Coordinates of C-alpha atoms in Angstrom, one line a residue:
Chain A
M24 CA 26.1 -6.3 -23.6
S25 CA 26.8 -2.7 -23.1
Q26 CA 29.2 -1.8 -20.3
K27 CA 27.9 1.7 -20.0
P28 CA 25.7 2.2 -16.9
F29 CA 22.2 3.0 -17.8
L30 CA 19.9 4.9 -15.5
L31 CA 16.9 3.1 -16.9
A32 CA 17.0 0.0 -19.0
A33 CA 13.9 -1.6 -20.5
E34 CA 14.3 -4.9 -22.3
G35 CA 11.8 -7.0 -24.1
L36 CA 8.8 -5.3 -22.5
S37 CA 5.4 -6.4 -23.7
K38 CA 2.0 -5.5 -22.5
S39 CA -1.4 -6.3 -24.0
F40 CA -4.8 -5.1 -23.2
D41 CA -7.5 -7.6 -24.3
G42 CA -5.4 -8.8 -27.1
F43 CA -4.2 -5.4 -28.2
K44 CA -0.5 -5.1 -27.9
A45 CA 0.1 -1.7 -26.4
I46 CA 3.8 -2.4 -25.8
N47 CA 5.5 -5.0 -28.0
D48 CA 9.0 -6.2 -27.3
L49 CA 10.2 -2.7 -26.3
N50 CA 13.9 -2.0 -25.7
F51 CA 14.8 1.4 -24.3
Y52 CA 18.0 2.6 -22.6
L53 CA 18.4 5.9 -20.9
D54 CA 21.6 7.5 -19.7
E55 CA 21.9 9.7 -16.6
G56 CA 21.4 13.4 -17.4
E57 CA 19.8 12.8 -20.8
L58 CA 16.9 14.8 -22.1
R59 CA 15.0 12.3 -24.3
T60 CA 12.0 13.0 -26.4
V61 CA 9.6 10.2 -27.2
I62 CA 7.3 10.7 -30.2
G63 CA 4.9 8.4 -31.9
P64 CA 1.4 8.4 -33.4
N65 CA -1.7 7.9 -31.1
G66 CA -1.8 4.5 -29.7
A67 CA 1.9 3.9 -30.1
G68 CA 2.2 3.0 -26.4
K69 CA 3.8 6.1 -25.1
T70 CA 1.6 6.6 -22.1
T71 CA 1.5 2.9 -21.4
F72 CA 5.3 2.9 -21.3
L73 CA 5.2 5.5 -18.6
D74 CA 2.6 3.5 -16.8
L75 CA 5.0 0.5 -16.8
I76 CA 7.9 2.6 -15.5
T77 CA 5.9 4.2 -12.7
G78 CA 4.3 0.9 -11.6
R79 CA 0.8 1.8 -12.6
T80 CA 0.6 -1.3 -14.8
Q81 CA 2.6 -4.5 -14.8
P82 CA 4.0 -5.8 -18.1
D83 CA 3.3 -9.3 -19.4
E84 CA 7.0 -9.9 -19.9
G85 CA 10.3 -8.1 -20.0
S86 CA 12.5 -6.3 -17.5
L87 CA 12.8 -2.8 -16.3
M88 CA 16.0 -2.0 -14.4
W89 CA 16.8 1.2 -12.6
D90 CA 20.1 2.8 -11.7
D91 CA 22.6 0.6 -13.5
G92 CA 20.6 -2.6 -12.9
K93 CA 20.6 -2.1 -9.1
H94 CA 16.8 -2.1 -8.7
D95 CA 14.1 -4.1 -10.5
L96 CA 11.2 -1.6 -10.9
L97 CA 8.8 -4.4 -11.6
R98 CA 9.1 -5.6 -8.0
L99 CA 8.2 -2.2 -6.6
N100 CA 4.9 -0.4 -6.2
E101 CA 4.0 3.2 -7.2
Y102 CA 5.2 4.9 -4.1
E103 CA 8.4 2.8 -3.8
I104 CA 9.3 3.7 -7.4
Y105 CA 8.7 7.3 -6.6
R106 CA 11.0 7.1 -3.6
H107 CA 13.7 5.9 -6.0
G108 CA 13.5 9.3 -7.6
I109 CA 11.2 8.8 -10.5
G110 CA 8.6 11.5 -10.8
R111 CA 5.8 11.7 -13.3
K112 CA 3.7 14.5 -14.8
F113 CA 0.4 13.2 -16.2
Q114 CA -1.0 14.0 -19.6
T115 CA -3.9 15.9 -18.1
P116 CA -2.6 18.2 -15.4
T117 CA -3.1 16.4 -12.1
V118 CA -2.7 18.8 -9.2
Y119 CA -4.6 19.1 -6.0
N120 CA -7.3 21.6 -7.0
D121 CA -8.5 22.3 -3.5
H122 CA -5.1 23.2 -2.2
T123 CA -3.1 26.4 -2.8
V124 CA -0.1 26.4 -5.1
T125 CA 2.2 26.4 -2.1
E126 CA 0.4 23.5 -0.4
N127 CA 0.7 21.5 -3.7
L128 CA 4.5 22.0 -3.5
I129 CA 4.7 21.3 0.2
L130 CA 3.1 17.9 -0.4
S131 CA 5.6 17.2 -3.1
L132 CA 8.7 18.2 -1.2
A133 CA 11.4 15.5 -0.8
G134 CA 11.5 14.0 2.6
S135 CA 9.8 11.6 4.9
R136 CA 6.5 10.2 3.7
S137 CA 5.5 8.7 7.1
I138 CA 2.2 9.5 8.9
W139 CA 4.2 10.5 12.0
H140 CA 6.1 13.1 9.9
S141 CA 2.9 14.4 8.4
L142 CA 1.4 15.0 11.8
F143 CA 4.4 16.5 13.6
G144 CA 6.9 17.4 10.9
K145 CA 7.7 21.1 10.5
I146 CA 8.6 22.8 7.3
T147 CA 12.2 23.9 7.6
S148 CA 13.4 27.3 6.4
T149 CA 15.5 25.5 3.7
Q150 CA 12.4 23.9 2.4
R151 CA 10.6 27.2 2.4
D152 CA 13.4 28.7 0.4
R153 CA 13.3 25.8 -2.0
I154 CA 9.5 26.4 -2.5
A155 CA 10.1 30.1 -3.2
E156 CA 12.8 29.1 -5.7
I157 CA 10.6 26.7 -7.5
L158 CA 7.7 29.2 -7.5
T159 CA 10.1 31.6 -9.4
T160 CA 11.3 28.8 -11.8
I161 CA 7.7 27.9 -12.7
K162 CA 6.6 31.5 -12.8
L163 CA 3.8 31.1 -10.2
A164 CA 5.2 33.2 -7.4
E165 CA 2.3 35.7 -7.6
H166 CA -0.1 32.8 -7.4
A167 CA 1.4 31.1 -4.4
N168 CA -1.7 31.4 -2.3
R169 CA -4.3 30.8 -4.9
K170 CA -6.1 27.5 -5.2
A171 CA -4.6 25.3 -7.9
G172 CA -8.0 24.7 -9.3
A173 CA -8.3 28.4 -10.1
L174 CA -5.1 28.4 -12.3
A175 CA -5.1 28.4 -16.1
H176 CA -4.5 25.2 -17.9
G177 CA -0.9 26.0 -18.8
Q178 CA -0.2 27.1 -15.2
K179 CA -1.4 23.8 -13.9
Q180 CA 1.0 22.0 -16.2
W181 CA 3.8 24.2 -14.8
L182 CA 2.7 23.6 -11.3
E183 CA 2.9 19.8 -11.9
I184 CA 6.4 20.2 -13.3
G185 CA 7.2 22.3 -10.2
M186 CA 5.9 19.4 -8.0
L187 CA 8.4 17.1 -9.7
L188 CA 11.2 19.6 -9.0
A189 CA 10.2 19.8 -5.3
Q190 CA 10.5 16.1 -5.1
E191 CA 14.1 16.4 -6.4
A192 CA 13.5 13.6 -8.8
R193 CA 16.4 12.0 -10.7
L194 CA 14.2 11.1 -13.6
L195 CA 11.3 13.3 -14.7
L196 CA 8.7 11.6 -16.9
V197 CA 6.8 14.4 -18.6
D198 CA 3.7 13.3 -20.5
E199 CA 2.7 15.9 -23.2
P200 CA 3.6 19.1 -21.3
A201 CA 2.5 21.3 -24.2
A202 CA -1.0 19.9 -24.6
G203 CA -3.5 22.6 -24.6
M204 CA -1.0 25.4 -24.3
T205 CA -0.6 28.5 -26.5
D206 CA 2.5 28.8 -28.7
E207 CA 4.0 31.2 -26.2
E208 CA 3.4 28.9 -23.3
T209 CA 4.7 26.0 -25.2
Y210 CA 7.9 27.8 -26.0
R211 CA 8.4 28.8 -22.4
T212 CA 7.7 25.2 -21.3
G213 CA 10.5 24.1 -23.7
E214 CA 12.8 26.7 -22.1
L215 CA 12.0 25.4 -18.7
L216 CA 12.7 21.8 -19.6
L217 CA 16.0 22.8 -21.3
S218 CA 17.1 24.7 -18.2
L219 CA 16.5 21.5 -16.2
A220 CA 18.3 19.2 -18.5
G221 CA 21.6 18.0 -17.1
K222 CA 20.4 18.5 -13.5
H223 CA 17.8 15.9 -14.0
T224 CA 17.3 13.1 -16.5
I225 CA 14.2 13.9 -18.4
V226 CA 11.9 11.9 -20.7
V227 CA 9.4 14.0 -22.6
I228 CA 6.5 12.6 -24.5
E229 CA 5.2 15.0 -27.1
H230 CA 3.2 15.3 -30.3
D231 CA 4.0 18.9 -31.3
M232 CA 7.0 18.7 -33.7
T233 CA 7.9 22.4 -33.3
F234 CA 8.2 21.7 -29.6
V235 CA 10.2 18.5 -30.1
R236 CA 12.7 20.4 -32.4
Q237 CA 13.0 23.1 -29.7
I238 CA 13.9 20.8 -26.9
S239 CA 15.7 18.0 -28.6
Q240 CA 18.4 20.2 -30.3
G241 CA 20.4 17.3 -31.7
R242 CA 19.6 15.1 -28.7
K243 CA 18.3 11.7 -29.2
V244 CA 14.6 11.3 -30.1
T245 CA 12.9 7.9 -29.9
V246 CA 10.0 7.1 -32.2
L247 CA 7.5 4.5 -30.9
H248 CA 5.2 2.7 -33.2
Q249 CA 2.8 -0.1 -32.2
G250 CA 4.5 -0.4 -28.9
H251 CA 7.9 -0.9 -30.4
V252 CA 10.9 1.4 -31.0
L253 CA 10.9 2.3 -34.7
C254 CA 14.0 4.3 -34.7
E255 CA 16.2 6.6 -32.5
G256 CA 18.4 9.5 -33.4
P257 CA 18.6 13.2 -33.7
V258 CA 15.4 14.9 -34.8
D259 CA 16.5 15.7 -38.4
R260 CA 17.5 12.1 -39.0
V261 CA 14.4 10.7 -37.5
Q262 CA 12.2 13.1 -39.5
S263 CA 13.9 12.0 -42.8
D264 CA 13.6 8.3 -41.9
E265 CA 11.3 6.7 -44.4
R266 CA 9.7 4.4 -42.0
V267 CA 8.9 7.3 -39.7
I268 CA 7.5 9.4 -42.5
E269 CA 5.3 6.5 -43.5
V270 CA 3.8 5.7 -40.0
Y271 CA 3.8 9.0 -38.4
L272 CA 4.9 12.2 -40.1
G273 CA 3.5 11.2 -43.5
R274 CA 0.1 10.4 -42.1
K275 CA 0.2 13.4 -39.9
S276 CA 1.1 15.8 -42.8
K277 CA -1.7 14.3 -44.9
A278 CA -4.1 15.0 -42.2
A279 CA -3.0 18.5 -41.7
Chain B
M7 CA -15.7 36.6 -2.4
T8 CA -16.2 38.9 0.6
A9 CA -18.4 36.4 2.3
Q10 CA -15.6 34.0 3.1
P11 CA -13.4 36.2 5.4
I12 CA -16.4 37.5 7.4
T13 CA -17.7 34.0 8.2
G14 CA -14.2 32.9 8.8
R15 CA -13.4 35.6 11.3
I16 CA -16.5 35.0 13.5
Q17 CA -15.9 31.3 13.5
L18 CA -13.5 30.9 16.4
P19 CA -15.3 33.2 18.9
L20 CA -18.5 31.6 18.0
L21 CA -17.0 28.1 18.6
I22 CA -15.7 29.2 22.0
V23 CA -19.1 30.7 23.1
A24 CA -20.8 27.5 21.9
S25 CA -18.4 25.3 23.8
V26 CA -18.7 27.3 27.1
F27 CA -22.5 27.2 26.7
L28 CA -22.6 23.4 26.1
V29 CA -20.0 22.4 28.7
G30 CA -20.7 24.9 31.4
V31 CA -23.9 26.9 31.1
M32 CA -26.3 24.1 30.2
P33 CA -25.5 21.9 33.2
L34 CA -25.5 24.9 35.5
L35 CA -28.9 25.9 34.3
N36 CA -30.0 22.3 34.9
A37 CA -28.6 22.2 38.4
Y38 CA -30.7 25.3 39.2
G39 CA -33.7 23.7 37.6
L40 CA -33.9 26.1 34.7
I41 CA -33.4 23.2 32.2
E42 CA -35.3 20.0 32.7
D43 CA -33.4 16.8 33.3
F44 CA -35.2 15.3 30.3
T45 CA -33.9 18.1 28.1
L46 CA -30.3 17.9 29.3
N47 CA -30.4 14.1 28.8
L48 CA -31.8 14.6 25.3
W49 CA -28.9 17.0 24.5
G50 CA -26.4 14.5 25.9
K51 CA -27.8 12.0 23.4
Y52 CA -27.6 14.6 20.5
L53 CA -24.0 15.4 21.3
C54 CA -23.1 11.7 21.2
Y55 CA -24.6 11.6 17.8
G56 CA -22.8 14.8 16.9
I57 CA -19.4 13.2 17.8
M58 CA -20.3 10.2 15.6
A59 CA -21.2 12.6 12.8
I60 CA -17.7 14.2 13.1
S61 CA -16.1 10.8 12.8
I62 CA -18.1 10.2 9.6
D63 CA -17.1 13.5 8.2
L64 CA -13.4 12.8 8.9
L65 CA -13.8 10.0 6.5
W66 CA -16.3 11.2 4.1
G67 CA -15.9 15.0 3.9
Y68 CA -12.1 15.1 4.4
T69 CA -10.8 11.8 2.9
G70 CA -13.5 10.9 0.4
L71 CA -14.4 7.6 2.1
L72 CA -18.1 7.2 2.5
C73 CA -18.3 4.8 5.4
L74 CA -21.8 3.3 6.0
G75 CA -20.6 1.4 9.0
Q76 CA -19.9 4.1 11.5
A77 CA -23.0 3.1 13.6
L78 CA -21.3 -0.2 14.0
F79 CA -18.2 1.3 15.7
F80 CA -20.5 3.5 17.8
T81 CA -22.6 0.6 18.9
L82 CA -19.5 -1.6 19.6
G83 CA -18.2 1.1 21.9
G84 CA -21.6 1.2 23.5
Y85 CA -21.7 -2.6 24.0
M86 CA -18.3 -2.6 25.6
M87 CA -19.5 -0.1 28.1
G88 CA -22.8 -1.9 28.4
M89 CA -21.0 -5.2 29.4
H90 CA -19.5 -3.4 32.4
L91 CA -22.8 -1.8 33.3
M92 CA -24.6 -5.2 33.1
L93 CA -22.1 -6.7 35.6
M94 CA -22.5 -3.7 37.9
I95 CA -26.2 -4.5 38.2
G96 CA -25.1 -7.4 40.4
K97 CA -27.9 -9.1 42.4
L98 CA -30.3 -6.2 41.8
G99 CA -31.7 -7.7 38.6
Q100 CA -35.0 -9.5 38.1
Y101 CA -33.6 -12.9 38.9
K102 CA -31.5 -11.7 41.9
S103 CA -28.5 -13.5 40.4
N104 CA -24.9 -12.4 39.8
L105 CA -25.5 -13.1 36.2
P106 CA -27.1 -10.6 33.9
D107 CA -30.8 -11.4 33.5
F108 CA -30.6 -12.5 29.9
M109 CA -28.0 -15.1 30.8
V110 CA -30.2 -16.5 33.6
F111 CA -33.1 -16.6 31.1
L112 CA -30.9 -18.5 28.7
G113 CA -30.2 -21.1 31.4
H114 CA -26.6 -20.1 32.2
S115 CA -25.2 -20.5 35.6
K116 CA -21.7 -19.0 35.2
I117 CA -20.5 -15.8 33.8
P118 CA -18.7 -16.6 30.5
A119 CA -14.9 -16.1 30.6
F120 CA -14.9 -13.3 28.1
W121 CA -17.3 -11.3 30.4
Q122 CA -15.1 -11.7 33.5
P123 CA -12.6 -8.9 32.9
F124 CA -15.4 -6.4 32.3
Y125 CA -15.9 -6.2 36.0
S126 CA -13.0 -3.8 35.8
F127 CA -14.0 -0.3 34.6
P128 CA -10.5 0.5 33.2
F129 CA -10.6 -2.8 31.2
A130 CA -14.0 -2.0 29.8
L131 CA -12.8 1.5 28.9
A132 CA -9.8 0.1 27.1
M133 CA -12.0 -2.3 25.2
V134 CA -14.3 0.6 24.2
F135 CA -11.3 1.8 22.1
L136 CA -9.5 -1.5 21.2
V137 CA -12.3 -3.6 19.9
P138 CA -13.7 -1.1 17.3
A139 CA -10.1 -0.1 16.5
L140 CA -9.1 -3.7 15.9
L141 CA -12.1 -4.3 13.7
A142 CA -11.5 -1.1 11.8
Y143 CA -7.8 -2.0 11.4
V144 CA -8.4 -5.5 10.0
F145 CA -11.3 -4.4 7.7
G146 CA -9.5 -1.3 6.6
Y147 CA -6.2 -3.2 6.0
L148 CA -7.9 -5.7 3.7
A149 CA -10.0 -3.0 1.9
F150 CA -7.3 -0.4 1.4
R151 CA -4.6 -3.0 0.4
S152 CA -7.0 -4.3 -2.2
R153 CA -7.6 -0.7 -3.4
I154 CA -11.3 -0.9 -2.8
K155 CA -12.6 2.6 -3.4
G156 CA -15.7 4.7 -3.8
V157 CA -19.0 3.0 -3.9
Y158 CA -17.5 -0.4 -3.4
F159 CA -16.0 0.7 -0.2
S160 CA -19.4 2.1 1.0
I161 CA -21.2 -1.2 0.1
L162 CA -18.6 -3.3 1.9
T163 CA -18.9 -1.2 5.1
Q164 CA -22.6 -1.5 4.8
A165 CA -22.3 -5.3 4.5
L166 CA -20.0 -5.4 7.4
T167 CA -22.5 -3.5 9.5
Y168 CA -25.4 -5.7 8.4
G169 CA -23.4 -8.9 9.2
A170 CA -22.5 -7.6 12.6
A171 CA -26.1 -6.7 13.4
L172 CA -27.2 -10.2 12.4
L173 CA -24.5 -11.7 14.7
F174 CA -25.6 -9.5 17.6
F175 CA -29.2 -10.5 17.2
R176 CA -28.2 -14.1 18.0
N177 CA -28.7 -15.2 21.6
D178 CA -25.8 -17.6 21.5
L179 CA -23.3 -14.7 21.1
L180 CA -24.2 -14.0 24.8
M181 CA -24.5 -10.3 24.1
G182 CA -28.2 -10.1 25.0
G183 CA -29.7 -11.0 21.6
N184 CA -32.3 -8.6 20.2
N185 CA -33.1 -7.2 23.6
G186 CA -29.5 -6.1 24.1
F187 CA -28.5 -4.6 27.4
T188 CA -30.7 -2.5 29.6
D189 CA -31.8 -1.8 33.2
F190 CA -28.4 -0.4 34.2
R191 CA -28.0 0.7 37.8
T192 CA -24.6 2.2 38.6
L193 CA -21.5 3.5 37.0
L194 CA -18.4 3.8 39.2
G195 CA -20.6 3.6 42.2
M196 CA -22.9 6.4 41.1
D197 CA -26.6 5.7 40.6
L198 CA -27.4 6.2 36.9
R199 CA -31.0 7.0 37.6
V200 CA -30.4 10.2 39.5
A201 CA -30.1 13.6 37.8
S202 CA -26.6 14.5 39.1
T203 CA -25.1 11.4 37.6
Q204 CA -26.7 12.1 34.3
R205 CA -25.5 15.7 34.5
I206 CA -21.9 14.4 35.0
L207 CA -22.3 12.2 32.0
Y208 CA -23.7 15.1 30.0
I209 CA -20.6 17.2 30.9
C210 CA -18.3 14.4 29.9
T211 CA -20.0 14.2 26.6
A212 CA -19.8 17.9 26.0
L213 CA -16.2 17.9 27.0
L214 CA -15.5 15.0 24.7
M215 CA -17.2 16.8 21.8
V216 CA -15.2 20.0 22.4
S217 CA -11.9 18.0 22.5
V218 CA -12.8 16.0 19.4
V219 CA -13.6 19.2 17.5
A220 CA -10.3 20.8 18.7
G221 CA -8.3 17.6 18.0
C222 CA -9.8 17.3 14.5
K223 CA -9.1 20.9 13.8
W224 CA -5.5 20.4 14.6
L225 CA -5.4 17.2 12.6
T226 CA -7.0 18.6 9.5
H227 CA -4.8 21.7 9.6
S228 CA -1.6 19.6 9.8
R229 CA 0.2 18.2 6.8
F230 CA -1.8 15.1 7.4
G231 CA -4.9 17.0 6.7
L232 CA -3.5 18.3 3.4
I233 CA -2.7 14.7 2.5
Q234 CA -6.2 13.6 3.5
R235 CA -7.9 16.1 1.2
A236 CA -5.4 15.4 -1.5
I237 CA -6.4 11.7 -1.3
R238 CA -10.0 12.8 -1.6
D239 CA -9.4 14.9 -4.7
S240 CA -6.7 13.0 -6.5
E241 CA -5.5 9.8 -4.9
N242 CA -3.4 8.8 -7.9
R243 CA -1.4 12.0 -7.7
V244 CA -0.8 11.3 -4.0
L245 CA 0.3 7.8 -4.7
F246 CA 2.7 9.0 -7.4
S247 CA 4.0 11.6 -5.0
G248 CA 5.4 8.8 -2.9
Y249 CA 2.8 8.5 -0.2
A250 CA 1.5 5.1 0.8
T251 CA -2.1 6.2 0.6
A252 CA -3.4 2.9 2.0
N253 CA -1.7 3.6 5.3
F254 CA -3.0 7.1 5.6
K255 CA -6.5 5.9 4.9
L256 CA -6.1 3.1 7.4
F257 CA -4.9 5.5 10.1
I258 CA -7.8 7.9 9.7
F259 CA -10.3 5.0 9.5
V260 CA -9.1 3.6 12.8
V261 CA -9.0 7.0 14.5
S262 CA -12.6 7.7 13.4
A263 CA -13.7 4.3 14.6
M264 CA -12.3 5.1 18.0
I265 CA -14.0 8.5 18.1
A266 CA -17.4 6.9 17.2
A267 CA -16.8 4.2 19.8
F268 CA -16.1 6.7 22.6
A269 CA -19.3 8.5 21.7
G270 CA -21.2 5.2 21.8
A271 CA -19.7 4.4 25.2
L272 CA -21.1 7.7 26.6
Y273 CA -24.4 7.2 24.8
V274 CA -25.3 3.9 26.5
P275 CA -25.4 5.1 30.2
Q276 CA -27.3 8.2 29.2
V277 CA -29.9 6.4 27.1
G278 CA -30.0 3.4 29.3
I279 CA -30.3 0.8 26.6
I280 CA -28.2 -0.7 23.8
N281 CA -29.4 -3.3 21.3
P282 CA -28.5 -4.5 17.8
S283 CA -31.0 -2.2 16.1
E284 CA -28.6 0.6 16.8
M285 CA -26.0 -0.9 14.4
T286 CA -28.3 -1.5 11.4
T287 CA -27.5 0.1 8.1
E288 CA -30.4 2.6 8.5
K289 CA -28.7 4.1 11.5
S290 CA -25.5 4.5 9.6
L291 CA -27.3 6.1 6.6
E292 CA -29.2 8.4 8.9
A293 CA -25.9 9.6 10.4
V294 CA -24.6 10.3 6.8
V295 CA -27.7 12.5 6.3
W296 CA -26.8 14.5 9.4
V297 CA -23.4 15.2 8.0
A298 CA -24.8 16.1 4.6
L299 CA -27.4 18.4 6.1
G300 CA -25.1 20.1 8.6
G301 CA -22.2 20.6 6.1
R302 CA -19.8 18.1 4.8
G303 CA -16.1 18.9 5.0
T304 CA -16.4 21.0 8.1
L305 CA -16.1 20.0 11.7
V306 CA -19.0 22.0 13.1
G307 CA -21.4 21.1 10.3
P308 CA -21.8 17.4 11.4
V309 CA -22.6 18.4 15.0
V310 CA -25.1 21.1 13.8
G311 CA -26.6 18.5 11.4
A312 CA -26.9 15.8 14.1
I313 CA -28.5 18.1 16.6
S314 CA -31.0 19.7 14.2
V315 CA -32.0 16.5 12.5
N316 CA -32.5 14.7 15.9
A317 CA -34.3 17.7 17.4
L318 CA -36.6 17.7 14.3
K319 CA -37.0 13.9 14.7
S320 CA -38.0 14.2 18.4
W321 CA -40.7 16.7 17.4
A322 CA -41.8 15.2 14.1
T323 CA -42.1 11.6 15.4
R324 CA -44.6 12.9 18.0
A325 CA -46.4 15.4 15.7
Y326 CA -46.4 13.5 12.5
P327 CA -45.2 9.9 13.2
D328 CA -46.1 8.6 9.8
L329 CA -44.4 11.4 7.9
W330 CA -41.0 11.4 9.6
V331 CA -39.2 9.4 6.9
L332 CA -40.6 11.6 4.2
I333 CA -39.5 14.7 6.1
L334 CA -36.0 13.4 6.6
G335 CA -35.7 12.3 2.9
G336 CA -37.3 15.5 1.7
S337 CA -34.9 17.7 3.6
F338 CA -32.0 15.7 2.4
V339 CA -33.0 16.2 -1.2
L340 CA -33.5 19.9 -0.6
V341 CA -30.1 20.4 1.0
V342 CA -28.3 18.4 -1.7
M343 CA -30.0 20.4 -4.4
F344 CA -29.9 23.9 -3.0
M345 CA -27.4 24.0 -0.2
P346 CA -24.3 22.1 -1.3
K347 CA -22.4 23.4 1.8
G348 CA -25.2 22.4 4.2
I349 CA -26.6 24.4 7.1
V350 CA -23.2 25.9 8.2
G351 CA -22.5 27.0 4.6
L352 CA -25.8 28.9 4.5
P353 CA -24.5 32.3 5.8
A354 CA -21.8 32.4 3.2
Q355 CA -24.3 31.3 0.6
I356 CA -26.7 34.0 1.5
L357 CA -24.0 36.7 1.5
T358 CA -22.9 35.6 -2.0
I359 CA -26.4 35.8 -3.2
L360 CA -26.9 39.2 -1.6
S361 CA -23.7 40.6 -3.1
K362 CA -24.8 39.2 -6.5
I363 CA -28.1 41.0 -6.2
S364 CA -26.5 44.2 -5.1
R365 CA -24.1 44.0 -8.0
K366 CA -27.0 43.5 -10.4
Q367 CA -28.8 46.4 -8.8
Q368 CA -25.7 48.6 -9.4
S369 CA -25.4 47.6 -13.0
I370 CA -29.1 48.5 -13.5
D371 CA -28.7 51.8 -11.7
S372 CA -25.6 52.9 -13.6
P373 CA -26.0 53.5 -17.4
P374 CA -24.7 50.7 -19.5
S375 CA -21.0 51.2 -20.2
I376 CA -19.4 50.5 -23.5
S377 CA -17.1 47.8 -22.0
E378 CA -20.1 45.7 -20.9
P379 CA -19.8 42.6 -22.9
E380 CA -23.5 41.6 -22.4
T381 CA -24.7 44.6 -24.4
I382 CA -22.8 43.5 -27.5
D383 CA -24.8 41.2 -29.7
P384 CA -22.9 38.4 -31.2

């Protein structure tokens, strides 16, 4: 219906696990350059939605189109989807613990993914500069030669974001970046994501409302509930929406 | 902390000294009669096992794929070489026929078509690589495409080995049945039963081992090596970083099958016999124990493990034949429990313990400082 080109368009997506509808008739449209925050109570289907986009799970029905409908993501596997420029940060930081911070970034650098290249390819000076630049951005320059497993939890989260940057992803899917971080680290993570907005299209899944307020700044927030989009809009409007208060914020504030 | 650089620095000189000793000094001492022919031959056999152990570690220690079928690739390489050696016996066999003895015994009068090309040594050598590589490729392709991982992969490789052993035990496969191949006479015109030929074979084995270690060192230090270990530690992340992990696993699986096969091809003329009992699952499991004992995730560890376990076996099966299995199992348990890095990890482990003790000694000697957290009661 819409003539505006979407970077990512999900229509009528559904996915059940043993009868439980994790995703239920989900429609989701994303513009290029957007910084979108997705919130929702536990079990709303946020992570499953990312699994569908990145090819980790296949939906029961619906469509997932990439880059103005040019590519059908459902026909591609994980690494093909990645090669279209979709990068993902997992909920629990997933880095290569036995590799140094630099090696983690080397493996994530954009470029050939062939076996031949892995055997004989050299790292160019441009790539080395790029790694140095990313190390500064994610504030891990002093830890460049430390094993990633020795990093603090927050630093691992940052490293994983750095790995998405090295990949030069068009779309960054960031699953709960602030989980397990101190308030200070959370704030700095927010700053980092804001500095990347515009250069990359970003989808952030988050629970922490202070963090959501910090990064959304009047941008669109999507509320998921029972695998369905409950409402979309700026954070203030979303937070005053009665349905949202009922299913999410209301319950959450009672619990707090 | 300090232990790591010290053991790291002496590693390369130590490797070079060991290589020179194995490739040059040992055969020289043998030529002058200072090392018995029997001992050199035994070491040739150990080194073949060592090369197979490296091929297991490439999969297990570096890529996280515990393959329980490596003895199959080793034996297949051996069988390919064995076919050539059988044909080279010619009319010198028991039945004075052009056919290998077992074929005469089974009532055959013509050499089967698939045996014919094995008269050529280059063909046999090519088959040493190609047959195991093809099997590894087909099996690996199916397993990795279906994303068979972890213990399921191990069980499947074990089943493959078991199936192959059953097949080779059958006489109608025309591969010698349960007696396999033996009674070899010549290789490339050289008499296999004289010491000088055996010495040449030993040198080839030692050279192969040195080049396999060097080649694997290069491989594991390339970006491919980084990806290998990344697959071991977090395959999902690698997949979501755009790498087709199945292809990388397939590549290393085929490479390691070829390494094991080459070792098997050198093993057969030195030991003088090959039969299906070499490809049973016990043999594969034993080889995994060598790797664990020597030091998983290193290149020297598997060789050290293979040599020491087999040297122990040579002695123990003579001294305490009934207890050998218990000794092997017991030492495996001990290493797994107390030496996670195996024998080659031992120096670093001892240094760490020593430095811990000396640190404790220091804290006992010096008066307790206020900043010591242990002195504060909660």
